Amino acid sequence: MIPLSIASRSPVTKLSPDNPKTQISSSTKVSHLKPVRCSFHRKGLCSSPAESKAHPFGSVLITPDHVSHKKGKINRGYEEKRGFGHVGSQQMLGLCGFGYWMQGFRGFPWLALNFHMAHNLNLDPSKLQLLQITGNLPMVAKPLYGLLSDAFYIGGAHRVPYILIGVFLQVLGWGPLVLAREALPILMPCILISNLGASITEVAKDALVTEYGQKNRIEGLQSYAFMTLAVGGILGNLLGGCFLQKTPPKTMFLVFSVLLSLQLATSSIVREKSLGLLEPSNHSLVKASIWENIRKQLSDLKTALNEDSISRPLTWIVASIATVPILSGSIFCYQTQCLNLDPSIIGMSRVIGQLMLLSMTVLYDRYWKEVPMRKLVGAVQILYASSLLLDFVLVRQINLKLGISNEVFACCFSGLAEILAQFKLLPFSLLLASLCPQGCEGSLTSFLASSLCLSSIVGGFLGVGLASLIGITSGDYSSLPAGILVQFLAALLPLGWIHRVPMSKPIAEKERKQGASKRTRKNRRVGRVLLGSIYVYRRERESDSKR
C-alpha cells in the first residue's frame, strides 16, 4: 500500500521497484540491469525503442489522482449519483427546480378559472370541456418550440432565453385577467397566451434537464422533476381551495402573476454558460443559417423516431391516452352542481392526488426502477382502468350505502385516476431521455410532450362526443354511469398491444455500463502487467547481484 504522504510531496513520485517506500533519483545507475519488456511494447504504447534502452524499466509513476481517500471517493460518488457536485448544479436547482414547482402550482389559478367558468359563466359540461381542450391547443405545437430551441441560439444560449420568453408570455396571459371583465371572449385569448408561454417554458426545461443529465451522466433527473412538480401541485391545489372560499378568482390570478414575475426575475440572473453545457462555435453560428439548423434538427428527429426502441413505446403511450374518452368536464360539473361540493373539497382531493403522485415517484426512484418496464406499465394501466370505476361509485351513490359521505369519498378517491395517468408517463420520459441522441434533446422531448398533449385532446373530443351521444347535460346526469363504463372498457384496450413496451432496460444504457465494465477490466489488466513487471524486474536484479 502506498502511503499518502509520499504522493502528496510532489505531483509525480518515482518509487523503487525493490522498496516502494524509497525514492530513487534520476542519477541512480541502473545500466547493469537487464531490461524487461512488458506488454506495452507489443501494443505500441511506449514512445520509442531508444527510450526503452536508456530506461530499461523506467519507473512507476504515481500521481495524486491515483491515490485518494476511500471516504472522499464514496462522498464524491454519492454526490455525483444525486446530481450534486457538478458544474452549475446550484443554478440548475434554482432554474429548473423553481420552474417545475411553478408548473405544478398552475393548478392554483386553473382551479379558480374552472370554478369561474362553471358557476359565474354557467357553462355546460361539454362547453367547459371544449374550452379546456381549446386552451391546450398551443401545447400541440411543442415540436416547433423544441426545434427552435435546438437550432436557434439567442445570445449564445438556447435554453434559458426560451424559458424567459415562456415565463414572460405567461405573465401577459394571466395579468390582464386581473383587470378584465368576466366575459368569455376576453378569457380565451388570455388562456391561449398563457398556455403558449407555459408550453415554451416546459419544452426548454425538459430539454435542459435531459441535456444536463446526459452531459454529467446523471440518471433519473426526470424523477426529481416529477417530485418538484408534485410538490407545487400539492401547495397550489391546497391554497386554491382555501382562497376560493374567501377571495374572488381575480385575487388568485393576481397572486399567480406575482409569482410568475418572481420566476422571471430569478431566471434572468442565470447564465447558460454557468451550467457547463456545450456552446456553439462562432464559425458554426456564422456559417449555418436558421433554416439549415432547423433542417438538420428535423433530419435528426426523423432518424431518432425511426428507431424501434423509441417509436414503439412512444406509439403505445400515445395510443393508450387517445383511446380513452375523457369526461373530466362532466365529472367536475356533477360534483359542483349536483353534489354541491365546496371548492376546498375539490382542492383537497387534488392535494391528496398530488401526494400520491409524489409518493409513487419516490418509490419508483428508489425501488420500482428495477421492475421490468412492461410489467410496471401494465400494472399501472390496470389500476388506472379500475380507478375510473370510482367515479361510477360516486355517481351511483354506492359510497353512501357503505357509510362514506360524498365529501370524504370525493376528497380521497376523486383524483386517483388522473394521478395514475400522470405517473404512467414517468417511465417513458426516463426511457426516451436515456435514448435521446445528443443535440436532439429539445426536439425529441418536445415531440413527446406534443404527442401526449395531442392524444389527450383527442381523448377530450371523444369524451365530448360521448357525452353528447348519451345525452349528458347540466341538468341531466342520469347517463353519466354508462359513459364511465365506456371509459373503463376503453382503458383496458391498450393492454392488447403492450408488447410494444420494452421489457428490459434501454440498450444504450446497457452499452454504457458494458463499456464502463470493459474499461475497468482493462485498467485491472494494466495494473496486473505493471505489477508483474515489477516482480520480474526484482528477480532479474537479484540474480545479477548474486553473480
Coordinates of C-alpha atoms in Angstrom, one line a residue:
M1 CA 0.0 0.0 0.0
I2 CA 1.4 3.4 -0.9
P3 CA 1.5 6.0 1.9
L4 CA -0.4 9.2 1.2
S5 CA 2.4 11.3 2.4
I6 CA 4.6 10.1 -0.5
A7 CA 2.1 11.0 -3.1
S8 CA 1.5 14.4 -1.6
R9 CA 5.1 15.6 -1.8
S10 CA 5.2 16.3 -5.5
P11 CA 2.9 15.8 -8.5
V12 CA 5.0 12.8 -9.7
T13 CA 6.9 10.5 -7.4
K14 CA 9.3 7.8 -8.5
L15 CA 9.2 4.6 -6.5
S16 CA 11.9 2.0 -6.3
P17 CA 10.9 -1.5 -7.5
D18 CA 12.8 -3.0 -4.5
N19 CA 11.1 -0.9 -1.9
P20 CA 8.0 1.0 -2.8
K21 CA 8.6 3.3 0.2
T22 CA 12.0 4.6 -1.0
Q23 CA 12.5 7.0 -3.8
I24 CA 15.2 6.7 -6.4
S25 CA 16.7 9.7 -8.1
S26 CA 17.3 10.0 -11.8
S27 CA 21.0 9.9 -11.2
T28 CA 20.9 6.3 -9.9
K29 CA 22.9 4.0 -12.1
V30 CA 20.9 1.1 -13.4
S31 CA 22.9 0.4 -16.6
H32 CA 23.9 -3.0 -15.4
L33 CA 20.3 -4.1 -15.1
K34 CA 18.7 -6.1 -17.8
P35 CA 15.6 -4.6 -19.4
V36 CA 12.3 -6.4 -19.1
R37 CA 9.9 -5.9 -21.9
C38 CA 6.2 -5.7 -20.9
S39 CA 3.1 -5.9 -22.9
F40 CA 3.1 -2.2 -23.6
H41 CA 5.9 -2.7 -26.2
R42 CA 3.7 -5.1 -28.1
K43 CA 0.8 -2.7 -28.0
G44 CA 3.0 0.2 -29.1
L45 CA 2.3 2.3 -26.0
C46 CA 6.0 3.0 -25.4
S47 CA 7.2 6.1 -27.2
S48 CA 10.4 4.7 -28.9
P49 CA 12.9 1.9 -28.6
A50 CA 15.6 4.4 -27.7
E51 CA 13.8 5.4 -24.6
S52 CA 13.4 1.9 -23.5
K53 CA 17.1 1.3 -23.8
A54 CA 18.0 4.4 -21.8
H55 CA 15.5 3.4 -19.2
P56 CA 15.2 -0.3 -19.1
F57 CA 12.2 -0.3 -16.8
G58 CA 11.8 3.4 -16.3
S59 CA 9.9 3.9 -13.1
V60 CA 6.4 3.5 -11.8
L61 CA 4.7 6.9 -11.8
I62 CA 2.2 7.6 -9.1
T63 CA 0.2 10.8 -9.3
P64 CA -2.2 12.2 -6.7
D65 CA -5.1 11.2 -8.9
H66 CA -4.3 7.5 -8.4
V67 CA -4.3 7.9 -4.6
S68 CA -7.4 9.0 -2.9
H69 CA -9.1 8.6 0.4
K70 CA -11.8 5.9 0.4
K71 CA -14.2 8.2 2.2
G72 CA -13.7 11.0 -0.2
K73 CA -14.3 8.6 -3.1
I74 CA -17.6 7.5 -1.5
N75 CA -18.7 11.0 -0.9
R76 CA -17.9 12.1 -4.5
G77 CA -19.8 9.0 -5.8
Y78 CA -22.8 9.9 -3.7
E79 CA -22.8 13.5 -4.8
E80 CA -22.5 12.5 -8.5
K81 CA -25.3 10.0 -8.2
R82 CA -27.6 12.6 -6.7
G83 CA -26.6 15.3 -9.1
F84 CA -24.7 17.5 -6.7
G85 CA -21.1 18.5 -7.1
H86 CA -21.4 19.0 -10.8
V87 CA -20.8 22.3 -12.6
G88 CA -23.9 24.5 -12.4
S89 CA -25.8 22.2 -10.1
Q90 CA -26.9 25.1 -7.8
Q91 CA -28.0 27.1 -10.9
M92 CA -29.9 24.1 -12.2
L93 CA -31.7 23.7 -8.9
G94 CA -32.8 27.3 -8.8
L95 CA -33.8 27.5 -12.5
C96 CA -35.5 24.2 -13.2
G97 CA -36.4 23.4 -9.6
F98 CA -38.4 26.6 -9.2
G99 CA -39.6 26.2 -12.8
Y100 CA -41.1 22.8 -12.2
W101 CA -42.6 23.9 -8.9
M102 CA -44.3 26.7 -10.8
Q103 CA -45.5 24.3 -13.4
G104 CA -47.2 22.3 -10.7
F105 CA -48.5 25.4 -9.0
R106 CA -50.5 26.2 -12.1
G107 CA -53.3 24.2 -10.5
F108 CA -53.8 27.3 -8.2
P109 CA -55.2 29.7 -10.9
W110 CA -56.7 26.9 -13.0
L111 CA -58.9 25.8 -10.1
A112 CA -60.2 29.3 -9.8
L113 CA -60.7 29.5 -13.6
N114 CA -62.7 26.3 -13.7
F115 CA -65.0 27.4 -10.9
H116 CA -65.4 30.8 -12.6
M117 CA -66.5 29.2 -15.9
A118 CA -68.8 26.7 -14.3
H119 CA -70.5 29.0 -11.8
N120 CA -70.2 32.6 -12.9
L121 CA -70.5 31.9 -16.6
N122 CA -72.9 28.9 -16.2
L123 CA -71.2 26.8 -18.9
D124 CA -72.5 23.3 -19.8
P125 CA -70.2 20.3 -19.1
S126 CA -69.5 19.9 -22.9
K127 CA -68.8 23.6 -23.4
L128 CA -66.5 23.7 -20.3
Q129 CA -64.5 20.7 -21.6
L130 CA -64.3 22.2 -25.1
L131 CA -62.8 25.4 -23.7
Q132 CA -60.3 23.4 -21.7
I133 CA -59.3 21.5 -24.9
T134 CA -59.1 24.6 -27.0
G135 CA -56.9 26.3 -24.4
N136 CA -54.4 23.4 -24.7
L137 CA -54.0 23.8 -28.5
P138 CA -50.7 25.8 -28.1
M139 CA -49.3 22.6 -26.4
V140 CA -49.6 20.7 -29.7
A141 CA -47.0 22.9 -31.3
K142 CA -44.3 21.9 -28.9
P143 CA -42.2 20.2 -31.5
L144 CA -41.8 23.6 -33.2
Y145 CA -40.6 25.2 -30.0
G146 CA -38.2 22.2 -29.5
L147 CA -36.7 22.6 -33.0
L148 CA -36.3 26.4 -32.4
S149 CA -34.6 25.7 -29.1
D150 CA -32.2 23.2 -30.6
A151 CA -31.4 25.1 -33.7
F152 CA -31.7 28.8 -32.9
Y153 CA -29.4 30.3 -30.3
I154 CA -30.1 33.6 -28.7
G155 CA -27.1 35.4 -27.3
G156 CA -25.1 32.1 -27.4
A157 CA -27.7 30.2 -25.4
H158 CA -30.6 28.1 -26.5
R159 CA -32.4 27.0 -23.3
V160 CA -32.5 29.9 -20.7
P161 CA -33.7 32.5 -23.2
Y162 CA -36.7 30.4 -24.2
I163 CA -37.5 29.8 -20.5
L164 CA -37.6 33.6 -20.1
I165 CA -39.8 34.1 -23.2
G166 CA -42.2 31.5 -21.9
V167 CA -42.5 33.0 -18.4
F168 CA -43.0 36.4 -19.9
L169 CA -45.9 35.2 -22.1
Q170 CA -47.5 33.6 -19.0
V171 CA -47.3 37.0 -17.3
L172 CA -49.0 38.6 -20.3
G173 CA -51.7 35.9 -20.2
W174 CA -52.6 35.9 -16.5
G175 CA -52.0 39.6 -15.8
P176 CA -54.9 41.0 -17.9
L177 CA -57.4 38.6 -16.2
V178 CA -57.0 40.6 -13.0
L179 CA -58.5 43.7 -14.7
A180 CA -60.6 42.1 -17.5
R181 CA -64.3 41.7 -17.4
E182 CA -65.8 38.3 -16.7
A183 CA -66.6 37.5 -20.3
L184 CA -65.7 34.5 -22.4
P185 CA -64.2 36.5 -25.4
I186 CA -61.6 38.0 -23.1
L187 CA -60.8 34.8 -21.3
M188 CA -59.9 32.7 -24.3
P189 CA -57.1 34.9 -25.7
C190 CA -55.6 35.1 -22.2
I191 CA -55.8 31.4 -21.8
L192 CA -54.2 30.7 -25.2
I193 CA -51.3 33.2 -24.5
S194 CA -50.6 31.8 -21.0
N195 CA -50.6 28.2 -22.3
L196 CA -48.3 29.2 -25.2
G197 CA -45.8 30.6 -22.7
A198 CA -46.2 27.5 -20.4
S199 CA -45.6 25.1 -23.3
I200 CA -42.4 27.0 -24.4
T201 CA -41.1 27.0 -20.8
E202 CA -41.8 23.3 -20.4
V203 CA -40.0 22.4 -23.6
A204 CA -37.0 24.4 -22.7
K205 CA -36.9 23.0 -19.1
D206 CA -37.3 19.4 -20.3
A207 CA -34.6 19.8 -22.9
L208 CA -32.3 21.4 -20.4
V209 CA -32.8 18.7 -17.8
T210 CA -32.1 16.0 -20.5
E211 CA -29.0 17.7 -21.8
Y212 CA -27.6 18.4 -18.4
G213 CA -28.2 14.8 -17.3
Q214 CA -26.6 13.3 -20.4
K215 CA -23.6 15.6 -20.1
N216 CA -22.9 14.8 -16.5
R217 CA -24.1 11.2 -16.7
I218 CA -26.8 11.8 -14.1
E219 CA -29.6 9.3 -14.3
G220 CA -33.2 9.9 -13.1
L221 CA -33.3 13.7 -13.2
Q222 CA -36.8 13.4 -14.6
S223 CA -37.9 11.7 -11.3
Y224 CA -36.8 14.7 -9.3
A225 CA -38.6 17.0 -11.8
F226 CA -41.8 14.9 -11.2
M227 CA -41.3 15.3 -7.4
T228 CA -40.9 19.0 -7.6
L229 CA -43.9 19.3 -9.9
A230 CA -46.0 17.2 -7.4
V231 CA -44.9 19.4 -4.5
G232 CA -46.0 22.5 -6.5
G233 CA -49.3 20.8 -7.3
I234 CA -49.9 20.0 -3.6
L235 CA -49.4 23.5 -2.4
G236 CA -51.2 25.1 -5.4
N237 CA -54.4 23.0 -5.0
L238 CA -54.3 23.3 -1.2
L239 CA -54.1 27.1 -1.3
G240 CA -56.5 27.2 -4.2
G241 CA -59.3 25.6 -2.3
C242 CA -58.7 27.9 0.7
F243 CA -58.5 31.0 -1.4
L244 CA -61.7 30.3 -3.3
Q245 CA -63.7 30.2 -0.1
K246 CA -62.6 33.7 0.9
T247 CA -61.4 35.6 -2.2
P248 CA -62.7 36.1 -5.8
P249 CA -60.8 34.4 -8.6
K250 CA -59.2 37.6 -9.7
T251 CA -57.2 37.7 -6.5
M252 CA -55.8 34.3 -7.3
F253 CA -54.9 35.4 -10.8
L254 CA -53.0 38.4 -9.2
V255 CA -51.1 36.1 -6.8
F256 CA -50.0 33.8 -9.6
S257 CA -49.0 36.7 -11.8
V258 CA -46.7 38.0 -9.0
L259 CA -45.1 34.5 -8.6
L260 CA -44.5 34.4 -12.4
S261 CA -42.8 37.8 -12.2
L262 CA -40.6 36.5 -9.4
Q263 CA -39.7 33.5 -11.6
L264 CA -38.9 35.8 -14.5
A265 CA -36.6 37.8 -12.3
T266 CA -34.8 34.8 -10.8
S267 CA -34.4 33.1 -14.2
S268 CA -32.9 36.1 -15.8
I269 CA -30.0 36.0 -13.4
V270 CA -28.9 32.5 -14.5
R271 CA -26.4 32.4 -17.4
E272 CA -26.3 29.2 -19.5
K273 CA -22.5 29.2 -19.5
S274 CA -22.5 28.6 -15.8
L275 CA -24.3 25.3 -16.3
G276 CA -21.3 23.9 -18.2
L277 CA -23.2 23.0 -21.3
L278 CA -21.7 22.8 -24.8
E279 CA -21.7 26.1 -26.7
P280 CA -21.7 26.5 -30.4
S281 CA -18.6 27.8 -32.1
N282 CA -18.7 31.2 -33.7
H283 CA -17.8 29.7 -37.1
S284 CA -20.9 27.4 -37.0
L285 CA -23.1 30.3 -35.9
V286 CA -22.0 32.4 -38.8
K287 CA -21.9 29.7 -41.4
A288 CA -25.2 27.9 -40.7
S289 CA -28.4 29.7 -41.2
I290 CA -31.5 29.2 -39.1
W291 CA -33.2 27.1 -41.8
E292 CA -30.2 24.9 -42.2
N293 CA -30.1 24.2 -38.5
I294 CA -33.9 23.5 -38.4
R295 CA -33.5 21.2 -41.4
K296 CA -30.7 19.4 -39.7
Q297 CA -32.7 19.1 -36.5
L298 CA -35.7 17.7 -38.4
S299 CA -33.4 15.1 -40.0
D300 CA -32.0 14.1 -36.6
L301 CA -35.5 13.9 -35.2
K302 CA -36.7 11.8 -38.0
T303 CA -33.7 9.5 -37.6
A304 CA -34.4 9.2 -33.9
L305 CA -38.1 8.4 -34.4
N306 CA -37.3 5.7 -36.9
E307 CA -35.5 3.8 -34.2
D308 CA -37.8 1.0 -32.9
S309 CA -36.6 1.5 -29.4
I310 CA -38.1 5.0 -29.5
S311 CA -41.1 4.6 -31.8
R312 CA -42.6 1.5 -30.3
P313 CA -43.0 2.7 -26.7
L314 CA -44.0 6.2 -28.0
T315 CA -46.8 4.9 -30.1
W316 CA -48.1 2.8 -27.2
I317 CA -48.3 5.6 -24.7
V318 CA -49.9 8.0 -27.2
A319 CA -52.5 5.4 -28.2
S320 CA -53.2 4.5 -24.6
I321 CA -54.2 8.1 -23.9
A322 CA -56.0 8.8 -27.1
T323 CA -58.3 5.7 -27.0
V324 CA -59.9 6.7 -23.6
P325 CA -62.7 9.3 -23.8
I326 CA -62.2 12.0 -21.1
L327 CA -65.2 13.0 -19.1
S328 CA -63.5 15.4 -16.7
G329 CA -65.8 18.3 -17.5
S330 CA -68.9 16.2 -16.8
I331 CA -67.5 14.9 -13.6
F332 CA -66.4 18.4 -12.4
C333 CA -69.9 19.8 -13.1
Y334 CA -71.6 16.9 -11.5
Q335 CA -69.5 17.3 -8.3
T336 CA -70.1 21.1 -8.1
Q337 CA -73.6 21.4 -9.4
C338 CA -75.4 18.2 -8.2
L339 CA -73.4 17.2 -5.1
N340 CA -72.6 20.9 -4.3
L341 CA -69.1 20.1 -3.1
D342 CA -67.2 23.0 -1.7
P343 CA -64.1 24.3 -3.6
S344 CA -62.0 23.2 -0.6
I345 CA -63.1 19.6 -1.1
I346 CA -62.2 19.7 -4.8
G347 CA -58.8 21.3 -3.9
M348 CA -58.1 18.8 -1.2
S349 CA -58.9 15.9 -3.5
R350 CA -56.2 17.2 -5.9
V351 CA -53.8 17.7 -3.0
I352 CA -54.2 14.1 -1.9
G353 CA -53.7 13.1 -5.6
Q354 CA -50.5 15.1 -5.8
L355 CA -49.3 13.5 -2.6
M356 CA -49.9 10.1 -4.1
L357 CA -48.0 11.2 -7.2
L358 CA -45.1 12.3 -5.1
S359 CA -45.1 9.1 -3.1
M360 CA -45.2 6.9 -6.2
T361 CA -42.4 8.9 -7.8
V362 CA -40.2 8.4 -4.8
L363 CA -41.0 4.7 -4.7
Y364 CA -40.2 4.5 -8.4
D365 CA -36.9 6.3 -8.0
R366 CA -36.0 4.1 -5.0
Y367 CA -37.3 0.6 -5.9
W368 CA -39.5 0.3 -9.0
K369 CA -36.8 1.2 -11.4
E370 CA -35.6 -2.4 -11.2
V371 CA -39.1 -3.8 -12.1
P372 CA -39.4 -4.6 -15.9
M373 CA -40.9 -1.7 -17.6
R374 CA -43.6 -3.7 -19.4
K375 CA -44.8 -5.3 -16.2
L376 CA -44.9 -2.0 -14.3
V377 CA -46.7 -0.1 -17.1
G378 CA -49.2 -2.9 -17.5
A379 CA -50.0 -2.9 -13.7
V380 CA -50.4 0.9 -13.7
Q381 CA -52.7 0.7 -16.7
I382 CA -54.9 -1.9 -15.0
L383 CA -55.0 0.3 -11.8
Y384 CA -55.9 3.3 -14.0
A385 CA -58.8 1.5 -15.6
S386 CA -60.0 0.3 -12.2
S387 CA -59.8 3.7 -10.7
L388 CA -62.2 5.1 -13.3
L389 CA -64.9 3.0 -11.7
L390 CA -64.5 5.1 -8.5
D391 CA -66.5 7.8 -10.3
F392 CA -69.1 5.2 -11.1
V393 CA -69.4 4.5 -7.3
L394 CA -69.8 8.2 -6.6
V395 CA -72.4 8.9 -9.3
R396 CA -74.4 5.8 -8.3
Q397 CA -74.1 6.9 -4.7
I398 CA -72.8 3.4 -3.7
N399 CA -70.5 5.1 -1.2
L400 CA -73.5 6.3 0.8
K401 CA -74.6 2.7 1.2
L402 CA -71.2 1.9 2.5
G403 CA -71.4 4.7 5.0
I404 CA -68.9 7.0 3.3
S405 CA -70.1 10.6 2.7
N406 CA -69.7 12.3 -0.7
E407 CA -67.2 14.8 0.7
V408 CA -64.9 12.1 2.1
F409 CA -65.2 9.8 -0.9
A410 CA -64.5 12.7 -3.4
C411 CA -61.7 14.0 -1.3
C412 CA -59.9 10.7 -1.1
F413 CA -60.6 9.0 -4.4
S414 CA -61.7 11.6 -6.9
G415 CA -58.2 12.4 -8.2
L416 CA -56.8 8.9 -8.3
A417 CA -57.4 8.2 -12.0
E418 CA -55.8 11.5 -13.1
I419 CA -52.7 10.8 -10.9
L420 CA -52.2 7.3 -12.2
A421 CA -52.4 8.7 -15.8
Q422 CA -49.7 11.2 -14.9
F423 CA -47.5 8.6 -13.2
K424 CA -47.7 6.4 -16.2
L425 CA -45.7 9.0 -18.2
L426 CA -42.7 8.8 -15.9
P427 CA -41.1 5.6 -17.1
F428 CA -41.5 6.7 -20.7
S429 CA -39.9 10.1 -20.0
L430 CA -36.9 8.4 -18.5
L431 CA -36.7 5.8 -21.3
L432 CA -36.7 8.5 -24.1
A433 CA -34.3 10.7 -22.1
S434 CA -31.8 7.8 -21.9
L435 CA -32.1 7.1 -25.7
C436 CA -32.2 10.7 -26.9
P437 CA -29.3 11.5 -29.3
Q438 CA -27.0 14.3 -28.4
G439 CA -28.2 17.7 -29.9
C440 CA -31.7 16.4 -30.3
E441 CA -32.9 16.9 -26.6
G442 CA -35.3 19.7 -27.3
S443 CA -36.8 18.2 -30.4
L444 CA -37.4 14.7 -29.0
T445 CA -38.7 15.8 -25.6
S446 CA -41.0 18.4 -27.2
F447 CA -42.2 15.8 -29.7
L448 CA -43.1 13.5 -26.8
A449 CA -44.9 16.3 -24.9
S450 CA -46.7 17.4 -28.0
S451 CA -47.8 13.8 -28.8
L452 CA -49.1 13.3 -25.3
C453 CA -51.0 16.6 -25.4
L454 CA -52.5 15.8 -28.8
S455 CA -53.6 12.4 -27.6
S456 CA -55.3 14.0 -24.6
I457 CA -57.0 16.4 -26.9
V458 CA -58.2 13.5 -29.0
G459 CA -59.4 11.8 -25.8
G460 CA -61.2 15.0 -24.8
F461 CA -63.0 15.3 -28.1
L462 CA -64.0 11.7 -27.8
G463 CA -65.4 12.5 -24.3
V464 CA -67.3 15.5 -25.6
G465 CA -68.8 13.3 -28.4
L466 CA -69.6 10.5 -26.0
A467 CA -71.4 13.0 -23.6
S468 CA -73.4 14.4 -26.5
L469 CA -74.2 10.9 -27.8
I470 CA -75.6 9.6 -24.5
G471 CA -77.2 12.9 -23.5
I472 CA -75.2 14.3 -20.6
T473 CA -76.3 17.9 -19.8
S474 CA -76.0 20.3 -16.9
G475 CA -79.5 19.3 -15.8
D476 CA -79.4 15.6 -16.5
Y477 CA -76.6 13.3 -15.4
S478 CA -78.5 10.0 -15.5
S479 CA -76.5 8.6 -18.4
L480 CA -73.1 9.5 -16.8
P481 CA -72.6 6.0 -15.3
A482 CA -72.8 4.5 -18.8
G483 CA -70.2 6.9 -20.0
I484 CA -67.9 5.9 -17.1
L485 CA -68.3 2.2 -18.0
V486 CA -67.3 3.0 -21.6
Q487 CA -64.2 4.7 -20.2
F488 CA -63.3 1.6 -18.2
L489 CA -63.6 -0.7 -21.2
A490 CA -61.6 1.7 -23.4
A491 CA -58.8 1.9 -20.8
L492 CA -58.3 -1.9 -21.0
L493 CA -57.8 -1.8 -24.8
P494 CA -54.1 -0.7 -24.7
L495 CA -53.2 -3.9 -22.8
G496 CA -53.7 -5.7 -26.1
W497 CA -50.6 -4.1 -27.7
I498 CA -48.5 -3.7 -24.6
H499 CA -45.8 -5.9 -26.3
R500 CA -44.6 -2.6 -27.8
V501 CA -43.3 -1.5 -24.4
P502 CA -39.8 -2.8 -23.8
M503 CA -39.3 -5.4 -21.1
S504 CA -35.7 -4.6 -20.1
K505 CA -33.6 -1.5 -19.7
P506 CA -32.6 0.6 -22.7
I507 CA -29.9 -0.8 -25.0
A508 CA -28.0 2.5 -24.9
E509 CA -27.8 2.4 -21.1
K510 CA -26.6 -1.3 -21.2
E511 CA -23.9 -0.4 -23.7
R512 CA -22.7 2.4 -21.5
K513 CA -22.5 0.1 -18.5
Q514 CA -20.8 -2.6 -20.5
G515 CA -18.3 -0.1 -21.8
A516 CA -17.6 1.1 -18.3
S517 CA -17.0 -2.5 -17.2
K518 CA -14.7 -3.2 -20.1
R519 CA -12.6 -0.1 -19.2
T520 CA -12.5 -1.3 -15.6
R521 CA -11.3 -4.7 -16.7
K522 CA -8.7 -3.1 -19.0
N523 CA -7.4 -1.0 -16.2
R524 CA -7.1 -4.0 -14.0
R525 CA -5.2 -5.9 -16.6
V526 CA -2.8 -2.9 -17.0
G527 CA -2.3 -2.9 -13.2
R528 CA -1.5 -6.6 -13.3
V529 CA 1.0 -6.1 -16.1
L530 CA 2.8 -3.3 -14.3
L531 CA 2.8 -5.3 -11.0
G532 CA 4.1 -8.4 -12.8
S533 CA 6.8 -6.4 -14.5
I534 CA 8.0 -5.1 -11.1
Y535 CA 8.3 -8.6 -9.7
V536 CA 10.2 -9.8 -12.8
Y537 CA 12.4 -6.8 -12.6
R538 CA 13.2 -7.6 -9.0
R539 CA 14.1 -11.2 -9.8
E540 CA 16.4 -10.1 -12.6
R541 CA 18.2 -7.7 -10.3
E542 CA 18.6 -10.2 -7.5
S543 CA 20.1 -12.8 -9.9
D544 CA 22.5 -10.2 -11.3
S545 CA 23.6 -9.2 -7.8
K546 CA 24.4 -12.8 -6.9
R547 CA 26.7 -13.0 -9.9

